[in-house]
PDB file of C-alpha atoms in Angstrom:
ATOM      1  CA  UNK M 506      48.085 133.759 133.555  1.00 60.00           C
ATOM      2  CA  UNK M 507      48.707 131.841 130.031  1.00 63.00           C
ATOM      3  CA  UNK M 508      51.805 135.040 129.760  1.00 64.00           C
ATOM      4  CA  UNK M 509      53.093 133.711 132.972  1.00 63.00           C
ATOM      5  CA  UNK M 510      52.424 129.877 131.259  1.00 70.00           C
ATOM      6  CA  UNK M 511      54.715 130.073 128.192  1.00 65.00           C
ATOM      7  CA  UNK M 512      57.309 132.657 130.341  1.00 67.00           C
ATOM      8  CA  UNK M 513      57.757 129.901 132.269  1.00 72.00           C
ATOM      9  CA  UNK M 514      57.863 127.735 129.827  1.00 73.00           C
ATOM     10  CA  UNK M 515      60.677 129.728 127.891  1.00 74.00           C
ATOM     11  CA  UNK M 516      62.534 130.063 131.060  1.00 68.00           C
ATOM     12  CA  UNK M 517      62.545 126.176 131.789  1.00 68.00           C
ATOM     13  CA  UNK M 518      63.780 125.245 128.002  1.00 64.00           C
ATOM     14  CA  UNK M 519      66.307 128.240 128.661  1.00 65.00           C
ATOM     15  CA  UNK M 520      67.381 126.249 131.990  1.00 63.00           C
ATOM     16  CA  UNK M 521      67.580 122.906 130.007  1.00 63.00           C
ATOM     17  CA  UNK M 522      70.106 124.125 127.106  1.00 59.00           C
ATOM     18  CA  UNK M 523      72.231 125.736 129.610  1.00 59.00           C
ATOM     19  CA  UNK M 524      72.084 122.217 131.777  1.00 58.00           C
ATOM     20  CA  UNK M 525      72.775 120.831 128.441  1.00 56.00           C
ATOM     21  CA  UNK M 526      76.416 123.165 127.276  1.00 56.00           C
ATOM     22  CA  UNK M 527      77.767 122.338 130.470  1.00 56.00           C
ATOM     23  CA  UNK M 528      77.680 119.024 129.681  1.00 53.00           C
ATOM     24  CA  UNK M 529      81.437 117.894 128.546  1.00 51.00           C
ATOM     25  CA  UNK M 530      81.670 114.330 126.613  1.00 47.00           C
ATOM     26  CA  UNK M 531      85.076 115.029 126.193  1.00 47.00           C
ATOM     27  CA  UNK M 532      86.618 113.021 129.308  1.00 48.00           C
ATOM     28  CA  UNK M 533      84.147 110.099 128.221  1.00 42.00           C
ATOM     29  CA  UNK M 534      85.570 110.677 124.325  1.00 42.00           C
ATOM     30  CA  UNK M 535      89.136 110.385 125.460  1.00 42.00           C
ATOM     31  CA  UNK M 536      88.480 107.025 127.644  1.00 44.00           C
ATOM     32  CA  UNK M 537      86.755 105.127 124.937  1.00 50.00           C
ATOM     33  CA  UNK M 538      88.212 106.222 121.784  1.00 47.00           C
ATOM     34  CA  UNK M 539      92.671 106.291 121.364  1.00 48.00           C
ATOM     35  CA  UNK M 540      93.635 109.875 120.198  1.00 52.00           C
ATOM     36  CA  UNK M 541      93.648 110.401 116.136  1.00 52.00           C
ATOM     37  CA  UNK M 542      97.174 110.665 114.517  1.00 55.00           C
ATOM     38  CA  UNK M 543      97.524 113.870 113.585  1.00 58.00           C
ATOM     39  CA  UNK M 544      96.221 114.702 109.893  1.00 57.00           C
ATOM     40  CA  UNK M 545      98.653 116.804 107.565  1.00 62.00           C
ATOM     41  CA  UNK M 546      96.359 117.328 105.255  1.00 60.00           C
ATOM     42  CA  UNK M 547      97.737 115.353 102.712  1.00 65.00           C
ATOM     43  CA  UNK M 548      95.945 112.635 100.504  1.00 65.00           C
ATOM     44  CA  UNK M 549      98.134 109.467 101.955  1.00 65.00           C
ATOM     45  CA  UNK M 550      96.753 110.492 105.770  1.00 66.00           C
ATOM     46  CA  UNK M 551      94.892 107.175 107.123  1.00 61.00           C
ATOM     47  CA  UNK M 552      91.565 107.125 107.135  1.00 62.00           C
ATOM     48  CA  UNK M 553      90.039 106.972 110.577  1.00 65.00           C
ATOM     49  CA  UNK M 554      90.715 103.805 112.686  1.00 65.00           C
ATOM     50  CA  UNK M 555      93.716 102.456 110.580  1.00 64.00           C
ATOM     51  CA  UNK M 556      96.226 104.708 112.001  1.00 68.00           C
ATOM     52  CA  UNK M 557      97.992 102.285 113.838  1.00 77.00           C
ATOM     53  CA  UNK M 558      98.221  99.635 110.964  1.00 82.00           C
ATOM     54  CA  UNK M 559     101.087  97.752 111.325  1.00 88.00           C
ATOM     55  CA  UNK M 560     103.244  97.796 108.501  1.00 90.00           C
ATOM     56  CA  UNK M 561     104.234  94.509 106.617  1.00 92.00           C
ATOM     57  CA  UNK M 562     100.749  92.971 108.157  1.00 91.00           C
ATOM     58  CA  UNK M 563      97.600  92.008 106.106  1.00 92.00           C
ATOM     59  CA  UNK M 564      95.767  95.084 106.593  1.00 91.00           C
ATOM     60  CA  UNK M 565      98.545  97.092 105.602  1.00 91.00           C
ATOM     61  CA  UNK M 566      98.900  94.918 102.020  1.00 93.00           C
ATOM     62  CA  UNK M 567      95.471  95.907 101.335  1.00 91.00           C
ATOM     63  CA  UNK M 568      94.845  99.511 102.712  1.00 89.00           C
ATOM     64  CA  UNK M 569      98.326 100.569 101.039  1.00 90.00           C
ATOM     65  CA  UNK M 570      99.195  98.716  98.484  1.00 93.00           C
ATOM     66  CA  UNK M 571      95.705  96.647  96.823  1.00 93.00           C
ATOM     67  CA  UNK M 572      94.802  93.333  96.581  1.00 93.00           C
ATOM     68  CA  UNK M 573      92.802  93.368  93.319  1.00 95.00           C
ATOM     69  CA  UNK M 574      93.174  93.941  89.677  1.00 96.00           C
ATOM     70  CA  UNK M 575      90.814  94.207  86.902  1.00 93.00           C
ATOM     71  CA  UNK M 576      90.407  93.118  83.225  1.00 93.00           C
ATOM     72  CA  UNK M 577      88.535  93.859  79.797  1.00 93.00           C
ATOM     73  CA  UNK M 578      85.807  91.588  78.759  1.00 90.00           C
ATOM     74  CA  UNK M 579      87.235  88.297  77.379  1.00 92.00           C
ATOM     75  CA  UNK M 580      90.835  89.856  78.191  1.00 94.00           C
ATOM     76  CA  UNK M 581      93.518  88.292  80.354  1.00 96.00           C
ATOM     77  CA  UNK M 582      95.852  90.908  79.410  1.00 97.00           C
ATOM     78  CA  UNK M 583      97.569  93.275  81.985  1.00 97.00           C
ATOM     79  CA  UNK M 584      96.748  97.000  81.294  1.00 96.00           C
ATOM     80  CA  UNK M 585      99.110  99.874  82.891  1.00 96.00           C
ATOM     81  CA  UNK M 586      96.557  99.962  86.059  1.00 96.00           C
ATOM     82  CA  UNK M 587      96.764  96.597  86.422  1.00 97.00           C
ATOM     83  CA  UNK M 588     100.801  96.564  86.388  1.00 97.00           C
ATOM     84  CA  UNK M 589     101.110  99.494  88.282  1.00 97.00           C
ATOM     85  CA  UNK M 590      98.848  97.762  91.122  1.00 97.00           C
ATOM     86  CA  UNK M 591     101.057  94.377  90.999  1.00 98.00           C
ATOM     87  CA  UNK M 592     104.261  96.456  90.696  1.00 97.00           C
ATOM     88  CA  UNK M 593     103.187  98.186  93.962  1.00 97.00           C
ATOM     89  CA  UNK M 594     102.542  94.744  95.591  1.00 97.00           C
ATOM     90  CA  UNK M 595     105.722  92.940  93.895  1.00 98.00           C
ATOM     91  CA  UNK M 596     107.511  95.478  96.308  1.00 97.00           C
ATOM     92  CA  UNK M 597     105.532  94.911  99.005  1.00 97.00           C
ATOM     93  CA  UNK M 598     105.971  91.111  98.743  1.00 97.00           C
ATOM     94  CA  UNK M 599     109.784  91.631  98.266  1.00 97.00           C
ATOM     95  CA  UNK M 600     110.471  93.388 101.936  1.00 97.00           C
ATOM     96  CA  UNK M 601     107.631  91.764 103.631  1.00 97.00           C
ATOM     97  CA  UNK M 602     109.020  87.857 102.249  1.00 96.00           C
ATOM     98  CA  UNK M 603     107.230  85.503 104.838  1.00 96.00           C
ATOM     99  CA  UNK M 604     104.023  86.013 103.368  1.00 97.00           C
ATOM    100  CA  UNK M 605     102.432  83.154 100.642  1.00 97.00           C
ATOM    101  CA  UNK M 606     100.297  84.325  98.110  1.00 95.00           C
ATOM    102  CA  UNK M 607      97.048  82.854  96.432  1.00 96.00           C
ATOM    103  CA  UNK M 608      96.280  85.106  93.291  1.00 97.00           C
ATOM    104  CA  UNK M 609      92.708  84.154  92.717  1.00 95.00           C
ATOM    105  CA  UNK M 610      91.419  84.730  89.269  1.00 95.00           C
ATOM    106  CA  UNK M 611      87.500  85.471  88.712  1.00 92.00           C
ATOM    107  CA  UNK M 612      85.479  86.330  85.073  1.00 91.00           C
ATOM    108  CA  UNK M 613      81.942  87.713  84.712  1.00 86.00           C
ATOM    109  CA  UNK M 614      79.202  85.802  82.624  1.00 84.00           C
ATOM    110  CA  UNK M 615      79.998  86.486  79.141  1.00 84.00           C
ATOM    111  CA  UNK M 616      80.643  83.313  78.135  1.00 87.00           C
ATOM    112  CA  UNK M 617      80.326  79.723  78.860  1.00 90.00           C
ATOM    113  CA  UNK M 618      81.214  78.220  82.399  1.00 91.00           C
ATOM    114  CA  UNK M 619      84.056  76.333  80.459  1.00 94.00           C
ATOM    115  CA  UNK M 620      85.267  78.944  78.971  1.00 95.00           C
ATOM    116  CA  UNK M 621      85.405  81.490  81.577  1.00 92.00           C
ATOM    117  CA  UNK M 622      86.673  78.869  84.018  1.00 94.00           C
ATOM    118  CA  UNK M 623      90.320  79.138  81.509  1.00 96.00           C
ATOM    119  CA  UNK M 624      89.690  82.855  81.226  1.00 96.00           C
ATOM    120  CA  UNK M 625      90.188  83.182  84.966  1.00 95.00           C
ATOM    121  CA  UNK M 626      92.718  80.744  85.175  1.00 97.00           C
ATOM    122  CA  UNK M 627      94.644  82.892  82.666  1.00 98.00           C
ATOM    123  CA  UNK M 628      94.175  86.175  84.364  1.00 97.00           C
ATOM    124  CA  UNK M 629      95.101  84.379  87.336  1.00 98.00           C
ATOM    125  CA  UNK M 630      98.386  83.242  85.898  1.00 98.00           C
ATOM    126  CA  UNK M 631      99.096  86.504  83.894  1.00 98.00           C
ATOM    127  CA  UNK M 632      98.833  88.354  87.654  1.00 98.00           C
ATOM    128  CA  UNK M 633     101.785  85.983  88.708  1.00 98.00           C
ATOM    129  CA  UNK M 634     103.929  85.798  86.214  1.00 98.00           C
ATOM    130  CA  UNK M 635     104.466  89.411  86.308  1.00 98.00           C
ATOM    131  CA  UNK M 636     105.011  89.060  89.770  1.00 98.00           C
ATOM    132  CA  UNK M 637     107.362  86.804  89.211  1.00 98.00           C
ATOM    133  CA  UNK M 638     109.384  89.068  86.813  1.00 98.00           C
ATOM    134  CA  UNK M 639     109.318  91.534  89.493  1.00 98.00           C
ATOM    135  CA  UNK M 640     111.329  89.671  91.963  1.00 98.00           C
ATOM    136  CA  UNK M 641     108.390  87.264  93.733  1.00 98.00           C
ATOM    137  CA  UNK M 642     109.860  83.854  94.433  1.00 97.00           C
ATOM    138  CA  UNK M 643     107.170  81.709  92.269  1.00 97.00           C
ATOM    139  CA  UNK M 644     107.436  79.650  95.167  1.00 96.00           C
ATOM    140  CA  UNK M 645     104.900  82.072  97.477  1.00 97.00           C
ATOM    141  CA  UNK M 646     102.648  81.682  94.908  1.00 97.00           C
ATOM    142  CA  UNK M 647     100.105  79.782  93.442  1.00 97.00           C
ATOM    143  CA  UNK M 648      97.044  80.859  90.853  1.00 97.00           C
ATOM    144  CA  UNK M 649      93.304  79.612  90.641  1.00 95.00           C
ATOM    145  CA  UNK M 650      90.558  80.432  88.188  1.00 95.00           C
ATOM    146  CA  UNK M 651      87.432  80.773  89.624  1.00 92.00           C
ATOM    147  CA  UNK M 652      85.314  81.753  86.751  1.00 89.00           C
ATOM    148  CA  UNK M 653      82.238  83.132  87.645  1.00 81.00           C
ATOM    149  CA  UNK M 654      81.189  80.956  90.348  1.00 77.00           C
ATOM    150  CA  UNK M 655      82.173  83.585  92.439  1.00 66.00           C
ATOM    151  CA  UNK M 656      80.987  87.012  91.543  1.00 66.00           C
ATOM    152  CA  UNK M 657      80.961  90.156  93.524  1.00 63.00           C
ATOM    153  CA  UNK M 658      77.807  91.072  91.797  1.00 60.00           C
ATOM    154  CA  UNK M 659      75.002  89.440  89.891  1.00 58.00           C
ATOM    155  CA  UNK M 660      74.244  92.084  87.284  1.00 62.00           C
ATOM    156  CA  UNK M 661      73.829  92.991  83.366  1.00 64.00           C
ATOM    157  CA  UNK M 662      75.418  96.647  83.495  1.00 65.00           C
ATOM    158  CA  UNK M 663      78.417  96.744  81.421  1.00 64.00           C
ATOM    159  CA  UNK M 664      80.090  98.533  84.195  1.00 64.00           C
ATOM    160  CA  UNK M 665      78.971  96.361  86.861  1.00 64.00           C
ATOM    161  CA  UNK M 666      80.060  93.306  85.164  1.00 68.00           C
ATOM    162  CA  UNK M 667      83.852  94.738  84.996  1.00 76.00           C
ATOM    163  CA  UNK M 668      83.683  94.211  89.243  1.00 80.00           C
ATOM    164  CA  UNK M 669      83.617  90.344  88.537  1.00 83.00           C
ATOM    165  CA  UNK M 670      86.722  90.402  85.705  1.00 89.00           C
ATOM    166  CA  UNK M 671      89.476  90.627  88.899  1.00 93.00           C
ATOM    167  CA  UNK M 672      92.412  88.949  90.202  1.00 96.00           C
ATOM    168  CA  UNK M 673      92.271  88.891  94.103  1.00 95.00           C
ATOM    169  CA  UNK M 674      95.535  88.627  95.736  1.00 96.00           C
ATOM    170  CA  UNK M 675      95.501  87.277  99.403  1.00 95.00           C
ATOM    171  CA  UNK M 676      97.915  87.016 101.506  1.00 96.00           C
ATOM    172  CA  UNK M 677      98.355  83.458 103.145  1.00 96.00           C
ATOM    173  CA  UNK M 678     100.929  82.115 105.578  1.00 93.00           C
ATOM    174  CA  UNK M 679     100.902  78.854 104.675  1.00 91.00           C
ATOM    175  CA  UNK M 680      99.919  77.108 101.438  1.00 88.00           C
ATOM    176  CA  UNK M 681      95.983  75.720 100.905  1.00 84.00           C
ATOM    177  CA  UNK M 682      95.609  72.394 101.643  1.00 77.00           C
ATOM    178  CA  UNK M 683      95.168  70.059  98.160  1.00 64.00           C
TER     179      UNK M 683
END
């Protein structure tokens, strides 16, 4: 009897698996999800979702091109990551020329409010005069320093703090009210 038990058993799990592989979720897939873009395999494929950016739009400024750049400690200098970053938006700005642009500068902690308060303001300022030398009307622009009222994160890792030494770009289509 307890043979004929777990037999049974067996046979009704069998039953539920094949119940189970006949199921198709495809039809429900292709109703609530738009069909991928084909991937070629290459490292510029978009990621998942963002296939049908639209180009010269906000989300294509910062999935393609980058909206921030960073700086050494107590540094408002531009290194070549930096000016490769605002090279790639200066082009970006110069086909796409409706778009405004606050370049918001930031620092970490390593010095007094004052004083980072100017540092940011600098690295704000370096970040659009190089723009500017590039071809971006100063006129789009404008540049605020932040200092560190505004970190990304609150931390004492050296390479933690380097998060909060940025320049934000962001796209605006009009300017900030005074």
């Amino acid at each position: 009897m307890s043979a004929m038990i777990g037999y049974t058993k067996r046979l009704a799990g069998a039953a539920m698996l094949l119940a189970l592989a006949a199921c198709s979720t495809t039809e429900v897939a292709s109703l609530e999800e738009p069909a991928a873009a084909p991937m070629t395999g290459q490292t510029n494929d978009p990621a998942p979702g963002f296939e049908n950016v639209a180009l010269g739009s906000e989300e294509d400024f910062i999935l393609n091109v980058g909206r921030r750049i960073y700086f050494k400690q107590d540094s408002a200098a531009l290194d070549s990551v930096a000016m490769a970053t605002l090279d790639n938006q200066a082009a970006w700005l110069n086909k796409n020329p409706t778009w405004l642009l606050k370049l918001q500068g930031f620092a970490d902690d390593s010095g007094s409010a004052a004083q980072m308060q100017t540092l940011s303001q600098k690295r704000a300022d370096a970040a659009m005069a190089y723009l500017t030398s590039k071809g971006v009307d100063p006129k789009r622009m404008w540049a605020k320093g932040y200092g560190n009222d505004r970190e990304v994160r609150d931390c004492t890792e050296r390479s933690c703090k380097v998060q909060n030494r940025r320049v934000v770009t962001n796209l605006r289509t009009q300017p900030d009210a005074v």
